[in-house]
């Protein structure tokens, strides 16, 4: 991997073994985009890839004496507003005199081994300088006296480019930064498809595909969090791209607040793709000396289809975005009491569940909502992070010690960013919430949002949390966030700073995470936001796993986890076995299927294990042992999507070990049909020359070669319905699934 500067042509070639990204300096000093895609052989100039030409009715750049230089027609890196380009800009600066026009000209560049961090913001990182090269371009706008730094990192081992922008006002004008995207890329052609991941509470990240064509296609969040409705991740792909072949650009924002992802097909046959903080509701005061750093965007180019794209994101995000003690450690099998007890528990009830969980081999007990303040329902208590001794007479310290003595770890739920009006915290500090003067704040789940843009508020919450954690044996925290932000206004800031509050809020969240991680480096954090409302790369930097969805129904989860897998690694996907009928949708699914789906995640149970029939409990013991045996493979193996549950009656995926000697396949058939057709599932990523033993519950062990399994397929046909009950036959119902373990001889 390298960054090469061709002095004569003024071009920059960023490349690794697989990809090339080529930048030029345009005649007006701005940065132009020449190429991004499959690796090209390096040469002095690729200038011919930029098409200059005089066209009628375009505006050309002033002062150059050239009529063939119109920004409207040129592919650019970080386009500005208000000059000869009429497409959406990557940023916009408002001057004191009312002008919105800027022109950032190349001044210099610096090539750095490795990757510098971003202060206060989550970002991918390197562990050794040889893992990546970074080029930092310095550009300057004479009129506003603003310096712009554009950062690009090319990784050695991933087909990924990380980008961000940094503004600094070096002049004396008070400027306003009205928008500042993290990433903008002009691609040739408009024949692209757009893939977005949309949903709502309990049905997060369903893939949707549209044609881009001419005009703007976008998704965004204005909820103060990345949201369950849209994810800060989109795919731009060539028509015909499949899971296994074809070109795809995955565009991901390492940020947890409001965002905008957009593609604009222009009428000259180019497509501008961008992602960053949503400009709506955003305005940063760039006063003299002030800086603004955008969040980071990561873009992965794949010539090996969508699976190839996802695998790059998985590896990069699992190993160079997630951090800390738990990054590479096997995650504990947990039991969470939420669906078991909700808020109705006392110490005895909890200890009984924990004892039984321990007997099953479960390693971590998580006490969810309801342990603090007067929290007996969701109308009160949030903000009062001290134990309710009516429920837990020995406090969290006493309970956690008893559970630790059993041989299990103990984890605790917090919702640090929220407060109920019925709480001591709110009574003491009614002005600590986000609320617009003179208007009633909207409530969500009966709660208000604390003003995390204020250090005093973050400090107070830190102190309360720090005390509980320091006094107890806590090795895991579930950090929840259960409502969108409304009336985003801070009483502590001036009128002209209100456009900063959404972003300052998220910076406050990151700050609290960072402080807690620094103080308690061995705690495993799991982020949560009513399930998956803040399932984004920003959170992964602090919490290596996230509760994927409040929907624990196994069939729903096949889709949710399948959609989530387009960007996020299996190790980040919190997934639990819960009871039937399922609490969200009342469906009854076999225990085996609930397990088969949840094991492809950061695995646990969320049920009252003391109420389980004995034979199910025995099954659970086997499941826990199975996960312990295979979790490393499941979390670190290469993941392939095999069958799309949104398009068919089946859902399937698999992981393959790095050495291709082991693999685990999950195959599910949602609804049963009588006398069903023959089925074959073509496996992926195996070594064609190896012979694999295939183990599956209630199936005779067989051996098959890798080539046969990939090219002819694994036979998953069920016998005709009349065969049910025959010795050795499987149990066929709706919501059937099977896990196959493959081991090479
Ligand atoms: C949210 C979470 C759940 C649970 C409840 C507790 O809904 O997603 O897992 O923690 O809050 O109130």
XYZ file of C-alpha atoms and ligand atoms in Angstrom:
757
model
C 0.000 0.000 0.000
C 1.215 3.441 -0.685
C 0.524 7.050 -1.502
C 2.490 8.284 -4.506
C 2.735 11.934 -5.466
C 3.502 12.637 -9.123
C 4.995 16.077 -9.005
C 4.909 16.754 -12.719
C 1.227 16.003 -13.154
C 0.272 17.090 -9.640
C -1.540 13.793 -9.075
C -1.793 11.584 -6.039
C -2.242 7.836 -6.300
C -3.432 6.050 -3.168
C -3.384 2.292 -3.604
C -3.042 -1.120 -2.057
C -2.998 -4.513 -3.783
C -6.683 -4.261 -4.665
C -7.733 -0.638 -5.039
C -6.644 2.690 -6.485
C -7.858 6.145 -5.528
C -6.489 8.951 -7.679
C -6.684 12.664 -6.942
C -5.525 15.609 -9.013
C -5.144 19.334 -8.536
C -7.652 21.112 -10.761
C -6.657 24.240 -12.719
C -8.344 26.417 -10.075
C -6.420 24.742 -7.236
C -9.288 22.608 -5.923
C -8.891 18.856 -5.650
C -10.263 16.764 -8.493
C -11.224 13.117 -8.479
C -9.775 10.987 -11.265
C -10.533 7.424 -10.320
C -11.637 5.156 -7.508
C -11.970 1.424 -8.046
C -9.993 -1.685 -8.841
C -6.190 -1.254 -8.641
C -4.591 0.474 -11.633
C -0.940 0.265 -12.562
C 0.680 3.491 -11.439
C 1.684 6.028 -14.070
C 2.702 9.655 -14.179
C -0.716 10.950 -15.116
C -4.338 9.919 -15.349
C -5.421 13.429 -16.266
C -7.247 12.094 -19.345
C -9.800 10.568 -16.956
C -11.032 14.082 -16.213
C -13.025 15.300 -19.204
C -12.527 18.984 -19.861
C -14.616 20.514 -22.605
C -16.560 23.580 -23.515
C -20.317 23.104 -23.336
C -23.062 25.583 -24.025
C -24.681 27.333 -21.115
C -22.276 26.206 -18.438
C -20.486 28.682 -16.202
C -16.731 28.395 -16.299
C -14.289 29.139 -13.505
C -13.343 32.829 -13.398
C -9.793 34.100 -13.678
C -8.349 31.142 -15.572
C -8.962 32.291 -19.089
C -10.225 28.803 -19.939
C -13.730 28.109 -21.071
C -13.352 24.369 -20.683
C -13.065 24.437 -16.895
C -16.510 24.324 -15.387
C -16.851 22.825 -11.926
C -20.242 21.567 -13.014
C -18.582 19.077 -15.336
C -15.543 18.077 -13.298
C -15.251 15.250 -10.833
C -14.185 16.701 -7.493
C -13.117 15.627 -4.030
C -14.718 18.181 -1.736
C -16.917 20.472 -3.821
C -17.952 23.921 -2.650
C -21.175 25.902 -2.901
C -22.175 28.851 -4.994
C -19.704 28.913 -7.868
C -19.833 27.091 -11.210
C -20.975 23.757 -9.732
C -24.729 23.476 -9.236
C -24.755 20.054 -7.630
C -25.002 19.615 -3.873
C -21.827 20.842 -2.145
C -19.770 18.977 0.447
C -19.694 22.054 2.692
C -20.905 25.606 2.923
C -19.406 28.574 4.775
C -21.338 31.778 5.419
C -19.251 34.933 5.668
C -19.988 38.093 7.626
C -20.862 39.882 4.368
C -23.497 37.280 3.514
C -21.506 35.467 0.828
C -21.595 31.663 0.771
C -18.889 31.186 -1.844
C -15.550 29.563 -1.075
C -12.601 28.396 -3.122
C -10.153 26.152 -1.343
C -6.892 25.883 -3.244
C -4.264 23.234 -2.715
C -1.325 24.509 -0.640
C 0.602 21.419 0.406
C 0.288 17.819 1.467
C 1.880 15.535 3.993
C 2.159 11.766 3.759
C 2.178 9.980 7.116
C 2.713 6.309 7.902
C -0.190 4.915 9.909
C -3.224 6.944 10.819
C -3.544 9.865 13.263
C -6.547 9.792 15.643
C -9.433 12.261 15.670
C -9.710 14.114 18.940
C -13.037 13.479 20.715
C -14.441 11.438 17.843
C -14.542 7.732 17.097
C -12.363 6.573 14.203
C -10.622 3.585 12.709
C -7.006 3.248 13.773
C -3.795 1.397 13.054
C -1.623 -0.521 15.491
C 1.559 -0.270 13.448
C 2.641 2.431 10.984
C 2.934 -0.079 8.137
C -0.782 -0.909 8.306
C -1.827 2.238 6.460
C -0.691 5.455 4.839
C -2.418 8.757 5.376
C -2.256 11.807 3.189
C -3.323 15.131 4.619
C -4.027 17.841 2.076
C -3.885 21.434 3.230
C -6.057 23.825 1.255
C -6.673 27.485 1.869
C -9.350 29.978 0.953
C -7.845 33.465 0.668
C -11.096 35.368 1.119
C -12.307 33.676 4.301
C -8.787 32.821 5.519
C -9.995 29.343 6.380
C -7.637 26.406 6.231
C -9.132 23.103 5.200
C -7.381 19.819 5.819
C -8.637 16.757 3.970
C -7.484 13.475 5.468
C -7.337 10.246 3.476
C -6.108 6.923 4.818
C -5.533 3.895 2.634
C -5.213 0.602 4.510
C -2.862 -2.180 3.555
C -5.153 -5.075 4.434
C -8.622 -3.722 3.700
C -10.147 -2.269 0.567
C -11.052 0.738 2.603
C -10.386 4.454 2.478
C -11.078 6.552 5.580
C -11.762 10.238 5.078
C -12.526 13.314 7.141
C -12.253 17.096 6.878
C -10.956 19.690 9.314
C -11.656 23.429 9.134
C -9.750 26.151 10.937
C -10.553 29.828 10.808
C -7.194 31.583 10.560
C -8.682 34.964 9.776
C -10.602 37.568 11.715
C -14.147 37.095 10.356
C -16.843 35.306 12.313
C -17.915 32.575 9.918
C -20.643 29.985 10.034
C -20.098 26.468 8.820
C -23.561 25.556 7.559
C -22.592 22.096 6.399
C -19.482 19.928 6.390
C -19.740 16.436 4.966
C -17.180 13.831 5.905
C -16.903 12.397 2.439
C -17.808 13.350 -1.096
C -16.969 11.380 -4.217
C -17.840 11.994 -7.846
C -18.199 8.734 -9.741
C -18.434 8.439 -13.510
C -21.855 7.393 -14.829
C -25.302 7.399 -13.297
C -26.069 3.742 -13.886
C -25.879 2.808 -10.244
C -28.156 1.186 -7.747
C -28.528 2.466 -4.230
C -28.967 0.177 -1.267
C -30.184 1.488 2.069
C -30.972 -0.187 5.380
C -34.253 1.041 6.780
C -36.841 0.090 9.357
C -38.253 1.151 12.685
C -38.192 -0.099 16.254
C -38.076 -3.924 16.288
C -37.547 -4.210 12.521
C -34.240 -2.507 11.960
C -31.927 -2.505 8.897
C -33.987 -4.101 6.166
C -32.200 -3.717 2.815
C -33.986 -1.715 0.085
C -32.649 -1.177 -3.428
C -33.449 1.713 -5.804
C -32.056 2.991 -9.081
C -30.106 6.221 -8.724
C -30.503 7.675 -12.224
C -30.958 11.416 -12.429
C -31.586 13.517 -9.306
C -31.071 13.056 -5.608
C -31.510 9.831 -3.636
C -30.910 10.139 0.077
C -31.500 8.823 3.565
C -31.041 10.788 6.741
C -31.661 10.966 10.446
C -32.936 14.002 12.302
C -33.584 12.072 15.507
C -30.376 13.022 17.312
C -29.231 9.409 16.984
C -28.354 7.385 13.914
C -31.816 5.786 14.307
C -33.569 2.493 13.560
C -35.295 4.152 10.603
C -32.167 4.677 8.495
C -28.617 3.517 9.075
C -25.566 5.689 8.293
C -24.505 3.147 5.719
C -25.417 2.902 2.032
C -24.159 0.902 -0.905
C -23.668 2.270 -4.412
C -23.425 -0.631 -6.814
C -23.450 -1.417 -10.488
C -26.637 -3.074 -11.753
C -26.160 -6.826 -11.782
C -23.933 -6.821 -8.701
C -24.743 -9.849 -6.564
C -23.521 -11.171 -3.259
C -20.542 -12.737 -5.024
C -19.605 -10.650 -8.006
C -19.807 -7.158 -9.381
C -18.781 -3.758 -8.113
C -19.996 -2.124 -4.934
C -18.978 0.929 -2.906
C -20.056 0.720 0.734
C -20.212 4.148 2.362
C -20.298 4.255 6.144
C -20.210 7.098 8.650
C -18.412 6.618 11.951
C -20.910 8.734 13.856
C -23.958 8.261 16.077
C -25.959 11.459 15.563
C -27.943 13.103 12.760
C -26.597 12.158 9.356
C -27.255 12.527 5.663
C -26.220 10.006 3.005
C -26.900 11.093 -0.515
C -26.267 10.270 -4.167
C -26.946 12.815 -6.858
C -27.025 11.706 -10.457
C -26.379 14.769 -12.589
C -27.445 15.259 -16.179
C -23.905 15.028 -17.518
C -23.548 11.419 -16.492
C -21.808 11.638 -13.128
C -22.900 10.642 -9.659
C -21.938 12.540 -6.542
C -22.020 10.448 -3.372
C -21.669 11.978 0.062
C -22.136 11.217 3.717
C -21.760 13.308 6.849
C -23.542 15.201 9.594
C -27.015 16.213 8.457
C -26.815 19.904 7.464
C -30.375 20.424 8.689
C -30.237 21.621 12.291
C -26.482 22.071 12.032
C -24.540 25.332 12.071
C -21.092 25.602 13.627
C -19.678 28.998 14.564
C -16.274 29.204 13.013
C -15.093 32.219 14.969
C -11.471 33.349 14.578
C -9.187 30.540 15.763
C -12.056 28.029 15.945
C -11.764 24.579 14.369
C -14.262 21.993 13.253
C -13.428 18.346 12.710
C -15.974 16.269 10.799
C -16.610 12.666 11.813
C -14.850 10.016 9.777
C -16.369 8.242 6.794
C -15.159 4.862 5.616
C -15.724 3.699 2.078
C -15.045 0.179 0.907
C -14.753 -0.689 -2.757
C -15.416 -4.295 -3.660
C -15.040 -5.995 -7.014
C -16.213 -9.233 -5.337
C -19.826 -8.272 -4.823
C -21.613 -7.506 -1.597
C -20.103 -10.328 0.429
C -16.643 -9.029 -0.472
C -17.657 -5.544 0.615
C -19.126 -6.752 3.918
C -16.096 -8.885 4.731
C -13.865 -5.815 4.462
C -16.107 -3.828 6.784
C -16.345 -6.736 9.237
C -12.597 -7.170 9.574
C -11.824 -3.467 9.686
C -14.549 -2.641 12.196
C -13.946 -5.709 14.383
C -10.200 -5.218 14.635
C -9.450 -1.563 13.861
C -12.534 0.312 15.065
C -13.624 -1.690 18.098
C -11.018 -1.315 20.825
C -9.848 -2.396 24.191
C -9.807 -5.365 26.493
C -12.755 -7.190 24.926
C -11.949 -6.582 21.279
C -10.268 -9.919 20.693
C -11.499 -11.812 23.733
C -14.238 -14.407 23.577
C -17.414 -12.694 24.682
C -19.148 -14.162 27.728
C -22.411 -16.052 27.265
C -24.858 -13.910 29.193
C -28.298 -14.061 30.690
C -30.245 -10.805 30.813
C -33.261 -10.571 33.115
C -35.290 -8.031 31.084
C -37.769 -10.363 29.386
C -37.581 -12.663 32.438
C -38.758 -10.220 35.096
C -39.041 -6.746 33.545
C -38.881 -4.387 36.553
C -40.563 -6.791 38.936
C -37.739 -8.420 40.880
C -35.994 -8.626 44.206
C -32.645 -10.029 45.234
C -33.954 -13.526 45.800
C -35.592 -13.760 42.400
C -32.427 -12.518 40.709
C -30.189 -14.870 42.645
C -32.401 -17.854 41.770
C -32.169 -17.034 38.082
C -28.440 -16.450 38.343
C -27.877 -19.760 40.150
C -29.700 -21.708 37.473
C -27.888 -19.779 34.730
C -24.600 -20.640 36.351
C -25.605 -24.302 36.404
C -26.167 -24.103 32.639
C -22.636 -22.773 32.151
C -23.714 -19.177 31.462
C -20.863 -16.807 32.281
C -22.403 -13.383 32.852
C -25.577 -12.257 34.567
C -26.942 -8.886 33.412
C -29.342 -6.944 35.597
C -31.434 -4.769 33.289
C -33.704 -1.787 33.945
C -35.425 -1.285 37.314
C -32.654 -1.503 39.956
C -32.315 2.222 40.777
C -34.252 5.159 42.214
C -38.010 4.568 42.296
C -37.927 2.713 39.030
C -40.896 0.347 39.235
C -42.282 1.426 35.890
C -41.060 3.592 33.052
C -42.626 6.786 34.435
C -39.945 7.433 37.020
C -36.425 6.985 38.252
C -34.187 7.659 35.248
C -31.354 9.914 36.361
C -31.234 8.546 39.914
C -28.311 6.188 39.550
C -28.331 4.825 43.085
C -29.744 1.484 44.083
C -33.331 0.888 45.197
C -32.762 -1.002 48.447
C -36.472 -1.917 48.686
C -35.753 -4.295 45.816
C -32.134 -5.119 46.439
C -31.494 -4.964 50.164
C -27.760 -5.558 49.776
C -27.381 -3.047 47.020
C -25.676 -3.627 43.698
C -22.438 -4.206 45.557
C -23.996 -7.020 47.646
C -25.804 -8.593 44.696
C -22.833 -8.395 42.363
C -20.576 -10.018 44.959
C -22.999 -12.888 45.514
C -23.182 -13.505 41.789
C -19.436 -13.257 41.398
C -19.033 -15.791 44.210
C -21.170 -18.215 42.214
C -18.480 -18.067 39.533
C -20.269 -15.724 37.158
C -19.571 -12.195 36.053
C -22.053 -9.424 36.800
C -23.324 -6.719 34.437
C -25.620 -3.742 34.894
C -27.992 -1.619 32.791
C -27.825 2.186 32.645
C -29.576 4.779 30.544
C -27.182 7.656 31.234
C -28.529 10.227 28.766
C -32.098 10.331 30.079
C -34.147 11.609 32.989
C -37.749 11.191 34.124
C -39.554 14.243 35.435
C -40.341 12.102 38.457
C -36.758 11.779 39.657
C -34.543 13.480 42.226
C -32.206 14.560 39.442
C -34.917 16.393 37.520
C -36.330 17.995 40.654
C -32.863 19.332 41.482
C -31.975 20.389 37.908
C -35.057 20.966 35.750
C -32.915 23.032 33.356
C -30.617 20.112 32.563
C -32.820 18.800 29.786
C -32.932 19.706 26.112
C -36.010 21.920 25.769
C -37.017 24.971 23.751
C -37.903 28.113 25.774
C -41.626 28.615 26.237
C -42.628 25.216 24.851
C -43.494 21.940 26.515
C -40.820 19.355 25.757
C -42.133 16.309 23.899
C -41.829 13.134 25.925
C -40.705 9.763 24.595
C -41.207 6.703 26.785
C -42.154 9.228 29.530
C -38.630 10.610 29.611
C -36.674 13.748 28.758
C -33.233 13.949 27.196
C -30.441 15.287 29.383
C -28.418 18.103 27.885
C -25.199 16.223 27.181
C -23.827 19.260 25.359
C -23.086 20.589 28.881
C -20.032 19.335 30.690
C -21.655 19.863 34.088
C -24.393 17.368 33.160
C -21.965 14.769 31.821
C -19.812 15.225 34.948
C -22.783 14.625 37.250
C -23.815 11.440 35.439
C -20.214 10.231 35.362
C -19.913 10.675 39.113
C -23.086 8.699 39.818
C -22.118 5.876 37.472
C -18.529 5.791 38.632
C -19.658 5.339 42.223
C -21.972 2.408 41.510
C -19.392 0.682 39.327
C -16.452 1.273 41.668
C -18.440 -0.051 44.655
C -19.424 -3.294 42.917
C -18.079 -6.239 40.944
C -19.192 -5.051 37.525
C -17.571 -6.319 34.337
C -20.267 -5.437 31.791
C -22.497 -2.428 31.172
C -25.499 -2.205 28.909
C -25.799 1.462 27.928
C -29.305 2.157 26.719
C -30.871 5.197 24.998
C -34.594 4.985 24.574
C -35.911 7.988 22.708
C -35.194 10.366 19.855
C -34.148 13.934 20.541
C -36.778 16.634 20.108
C -36.734 20.374 20.865
C -32.961 20.296 20.597
C -32.079 23.481 22.445
C -29.646 24.036 25.275
C -30.266 26.622 28.002
C -26.498 26.912 28.450
C -25.643 28.192 24.980
C -26.201 31.469 23.161
C -28.828 31.859 20.445
C -26.255 31.653 17.666
C -24.876 28.375 19.027
C -28.096 26.375 18.980
C -27.087 24.827 15.651
C -24.198 23.160 17.457
C -26.250 21.312 20.047
C -27.060 18.061 18.222
C -23.363 17.575 17.539
C -22.231 18.757 20.979
C -24.698 16.283 22.490
C -23.071 13.357 20.682
C -19.627 14.656 21.644
C -20.863 14.588 25.260
C -21.974 10.965 24.851
C -18.574 10.031 23.402
C -16.861 11.909 26.226
C -18.756 9.988 28.907
C -17.985 6.688 27.195
C -14.304 7.602 26.936
C -14.099 8.573 30.596
C -15.759 5.352 31.739
C -13.604 3.207 29.443
C -10.484 4.916 30.727
C -11.530 4.511 34.352
C -12.738 0.892 33.909
C -10.784 -0.516 30.959
C -11.858 -4.107 31.536
C -15.589 -3.488 31.401
C -17.393 -4.875 28.371
C -19.828 -2.246 27.075
C -22.873 -3.196 25.044
C -24.628 -0.237 23.467
C -28.362 -0.267 23.047
C -31.028 2.177 21.935
C -34.464 0.560 22.231
C -32.659 -2.278 20.530
C -30.895 -1.131 17.388
C -31.645 2.590 17.181
C -27.980 3.524 17.479
C -26.339 0.592 15.757
C -23.537 2.498 14.048
C -19.746 2.499 13.727
C -19.434 5.426 16.141
C -20.807 3.310 18.966
C -18.601 0.346 18.026
C -15.528 2.392 18.884
C -16.654 2.486 22.510
C -18.814 -0.624 22.824
C -17.681 -3.656 20.794
C -21.197 -5.087 20.823
C -24.669 -3.587 20.471
C -28.117 -4.958 21.252
C -29.253 -5.485 17.702
C -33.008 -5.245 18.140
C -35.644 -5.477 20.857
C -37.280 -8.037 18.604
C -36.075 -11.414 19.867
C -38.343 -13.508 17.632
C -36.054 -15.921 15.765
C -37.711 -15.481 12.371
C -37.634 -11.696 12.590
C -34.046 -11.891 13.766
C -32.993 -13.859 10.686
C -33.899 -10.784 8.628
C -32.602 -8.208 11.102
C -29.241 -9.931 11.534
C -28.984 -10.571 7.790
C -29.567 -6.859 7.042
C -27.167 -5.816 9.811
C -24.454 -8.056 8.349
C -24.025 -5.845 5.283
C -21.838 -3.534 7.326
C -21.397 -4.852 10.856
C -19.428 -7.867 12.116
C -21.102 -10.824 13.826
C -19.137 -10.061 17.010
C -20.981 -6.737 17.312
C -24.510 -8.144 17.068
C -26.101 -8.707 20.499
C -28.484 -11.673 20.058
C -30.456 -13.604 22.700
C -32.642 -16.672 22.973
C -35.971 -15.696 24.535
C -39.170 -17.548 25.455
C -42.155 -18.493 23.330
C -44.687 -17.191 22.641
C -42.313 -14.390 21.770
C -42.907 -11.175 23.741
C -42.839 -8.879 20.716
C -44.907 -10.776 18.174
C -46.285 -13.808 20.027
C -44.820 -16.277 17.535
C -43.810 -19.759 18.662
C -40.536 -20.965 17.216
C -38.504 -24.052 18.159
C -35.804 -23.564 20.790
C -33.329 -24.940 18.273
C -34.093 -22.185 15.761
C -33.951 -19.481 18.420
C -30.510 -20.776 19.307
C -29.315 -21.282 15.737
C -30.032 -17.649 14.910
C -28.808 -16.072 18.159
C -25.513 -17.973 18.162
C -24.435 -15.810 15.201
C -23.977 -12.840 17.462
C -22.740 -11.790 20.879
C -24.805 -14.559 22.394
C -27.022 -14.834 25.429
C -30.403 -15.693 26.916
C -33.174 -13.361 27.923
C -35.692 -15.510 29.773
C -36.491 -16.908 33.202
C -34.337 -19.981 33.161
C -35.881 -21.194 36.452
C -39.174 -21.744 34.654
C -37.815 -23.809 31.858
C -38.936 -27.420 31.476
C -36.124 -29.776 32.474
C -35.540 -31.102 28.960
C -35.219 -27.589 27.573
C -32.801 -26.749 30.355
C -30.699 -29.760 29.372
C -30.784 -28.457 25.804
C -29.615 -25.039 27.000
C -26.613 -26.620 28.701
C -25.636 -28.173 25.384
C -26.170 -24.892 23.555
C -23.928 -23.000 25.963
C -21.206 -25.614 25.551
C -21.563 -25.411 21.762
C -21.207 -21.625 21.751
C -18.142 -21.799 23.953
C -16.600 -24.263 21.515
C -17.384 -22.272 18.372
C -17.728 -18.591 19.332
C -14.195 -17.782 18.293
C -14.807 -19.194 14.832
C -18.205 -17.491 14.596
C -16.816 -14.080 15.616
C -13.556 -14.123 13.716
C -14.369 -16.267 10.662
C -15.194 -14.868 7.240
C -18.936 -14.347 6.966
C -20.967 -15.099 3.830
C -24.634 -14.456 3.165
C -26.037 -17.506 1.366
C -29.823 -17.099 1.083
C -31.849 -13.903 1.391
C -34.757 -14.151 3.860
C -36.305 -10.972 2.420
C -36.553 -12.497 -1.033
C -37.237 -16.168 -0.356
C -38.688 -18.567 2.198
C -35.156 -19.315 3.334
C -32.400 -17.515 5.156
C -28.862 -18.809 5.327
C -25.356 -17.669 6.134
C -22.049 -19.218 7.079
C -18.659 -18.427 8.560
C -15.381 -19.972 7.471
C -12.193 -20.014 9.518
C -9.207 -18.110 8.150
C -7.444 -21.380 7.303
C -10.648 -22.727 5.641
C -10.495 -25.877 7.738
C -13.655 -25.189 9.731
C -16.976 -23.648 8.881
C -20.449 -23.294 10.381
C -23.536 -22.949 8.231
C -26.943 -21.723 9.397
C -29.798 -22.716 7.126
C -33.414 -21.830 7.888
C -36.624 -22.579 6.050
C -39.299 -20.239 7.314
C -42.631 -21.849 6.375
C -43.114 -25.518 5.723
C -44.634 -26.722 2.452
C -45.953 -30.234 1.968
C -43.936 -32.524 -0.254
C -41.400 -29.748 -0.624
C -39.138 -29.308 -3.593
C -35.524 -30.444 -3.603
C -33.107 -27.966 -2.093
C -29.436 -27.320 -2.431
C -27.489 -24.639 -0.703
C -24.279 -23.598 -2.412
C -21.662 -22.940 0.235
C -18.933 -20.327 -0.122
C -15.369 -19.644 0.899
C -14.336 -23.293 1.400
C -11.143 -24.824 0.125
C -12.188 -26.764 -3.015
C -9.457 -29.306 -2.434
C -10.327 -30.206 1.141
C -12.747 -32.858 2.292
C -15.066 -31.765 5.075
C -16.865 -33.874 7.669
C -20.336 -32.435 8.127
C -22.007 -32.675 11.521
C -25.578 -31.589 12.144
C -28.022 -32.521 14.896
C -30.022 -35.664 14.078
C -28.240 -36.128 10.755
C -25.831 -38.848 9.839
C -22.305 -37.507 9.604
C -21.116 -37.363 6.001
C -17.977 -36.223 4.220
C -18.056 -33.970 1.189
C -15.388 -32.110 -0.752
C -15.167 -28.327 -0.704
C -15.615 -28.061 -4.463
C -18.787 -30.164 -4.377
C -20.224 -28.139 -1.491
C -19.566 -24.865 -3.281
C -20.412 -25.778 -6.874
C -23.013 -28.547 -6.528
C -24.280 -27.557 -3.109
C -25.226 -29.040 0.231
C -28.491 -30.950 0.013
C -30.950 -29.489 2.498
C -34.085 -31.167 1.103
C -36.525 -32.388 3.724
C -38.218 -35.740 3.240
C -41.859 -35.664 2.184
C -44.197 -34.738 4.998
C -45.250 -38.396 5.347
C -41.783 -39.296 6.550
C -42.097 -37.348 9.791
C -41.611 -39.512 12.795
C -39.498 -42.107 11.078
C -36.473 -43.195 13.047
C -33.664 -40.734 12.598
C -35.841 -38.286 10.691
C -35.756 -34.639 11.574
C -38.606 -32.673 13.133
C -40.174 -30.549 10.419
C -42.249 -27.566 11.395
C -42.591 -23.968 10.428
C -39.528 -21.947 11.408
C -37.220 -24.876 10.939
C -33.470 -24.372 10.914
C -30.305 -26.363 11.046
C -26.684 -25.629 11.831
C -24.023 -27.655 10.036
C -20.475 -27.826 11.356
C -17.836 -28.559 8.720
C -14.383 -29.793 9.610
C -11.686 -30.593 7.114
C -9.965 -33.928 7.520
C -34.916 -0.908 25.964
C -33.915 -1.998 25.652
C -34.345 -3.292 26.290
C -34.458 -3.104 27.780
C -35.413 -1.951 28.086
C -35.390 -1.596 29.555
O -36.121 -1.149 25.344
O -33.764 -2.143 24.278
O -33.430 -4.313 25.998
O -33.191 -2.837 28.320
O -35.071 -0.776 27.359
O -36.214 -0.548 29.839
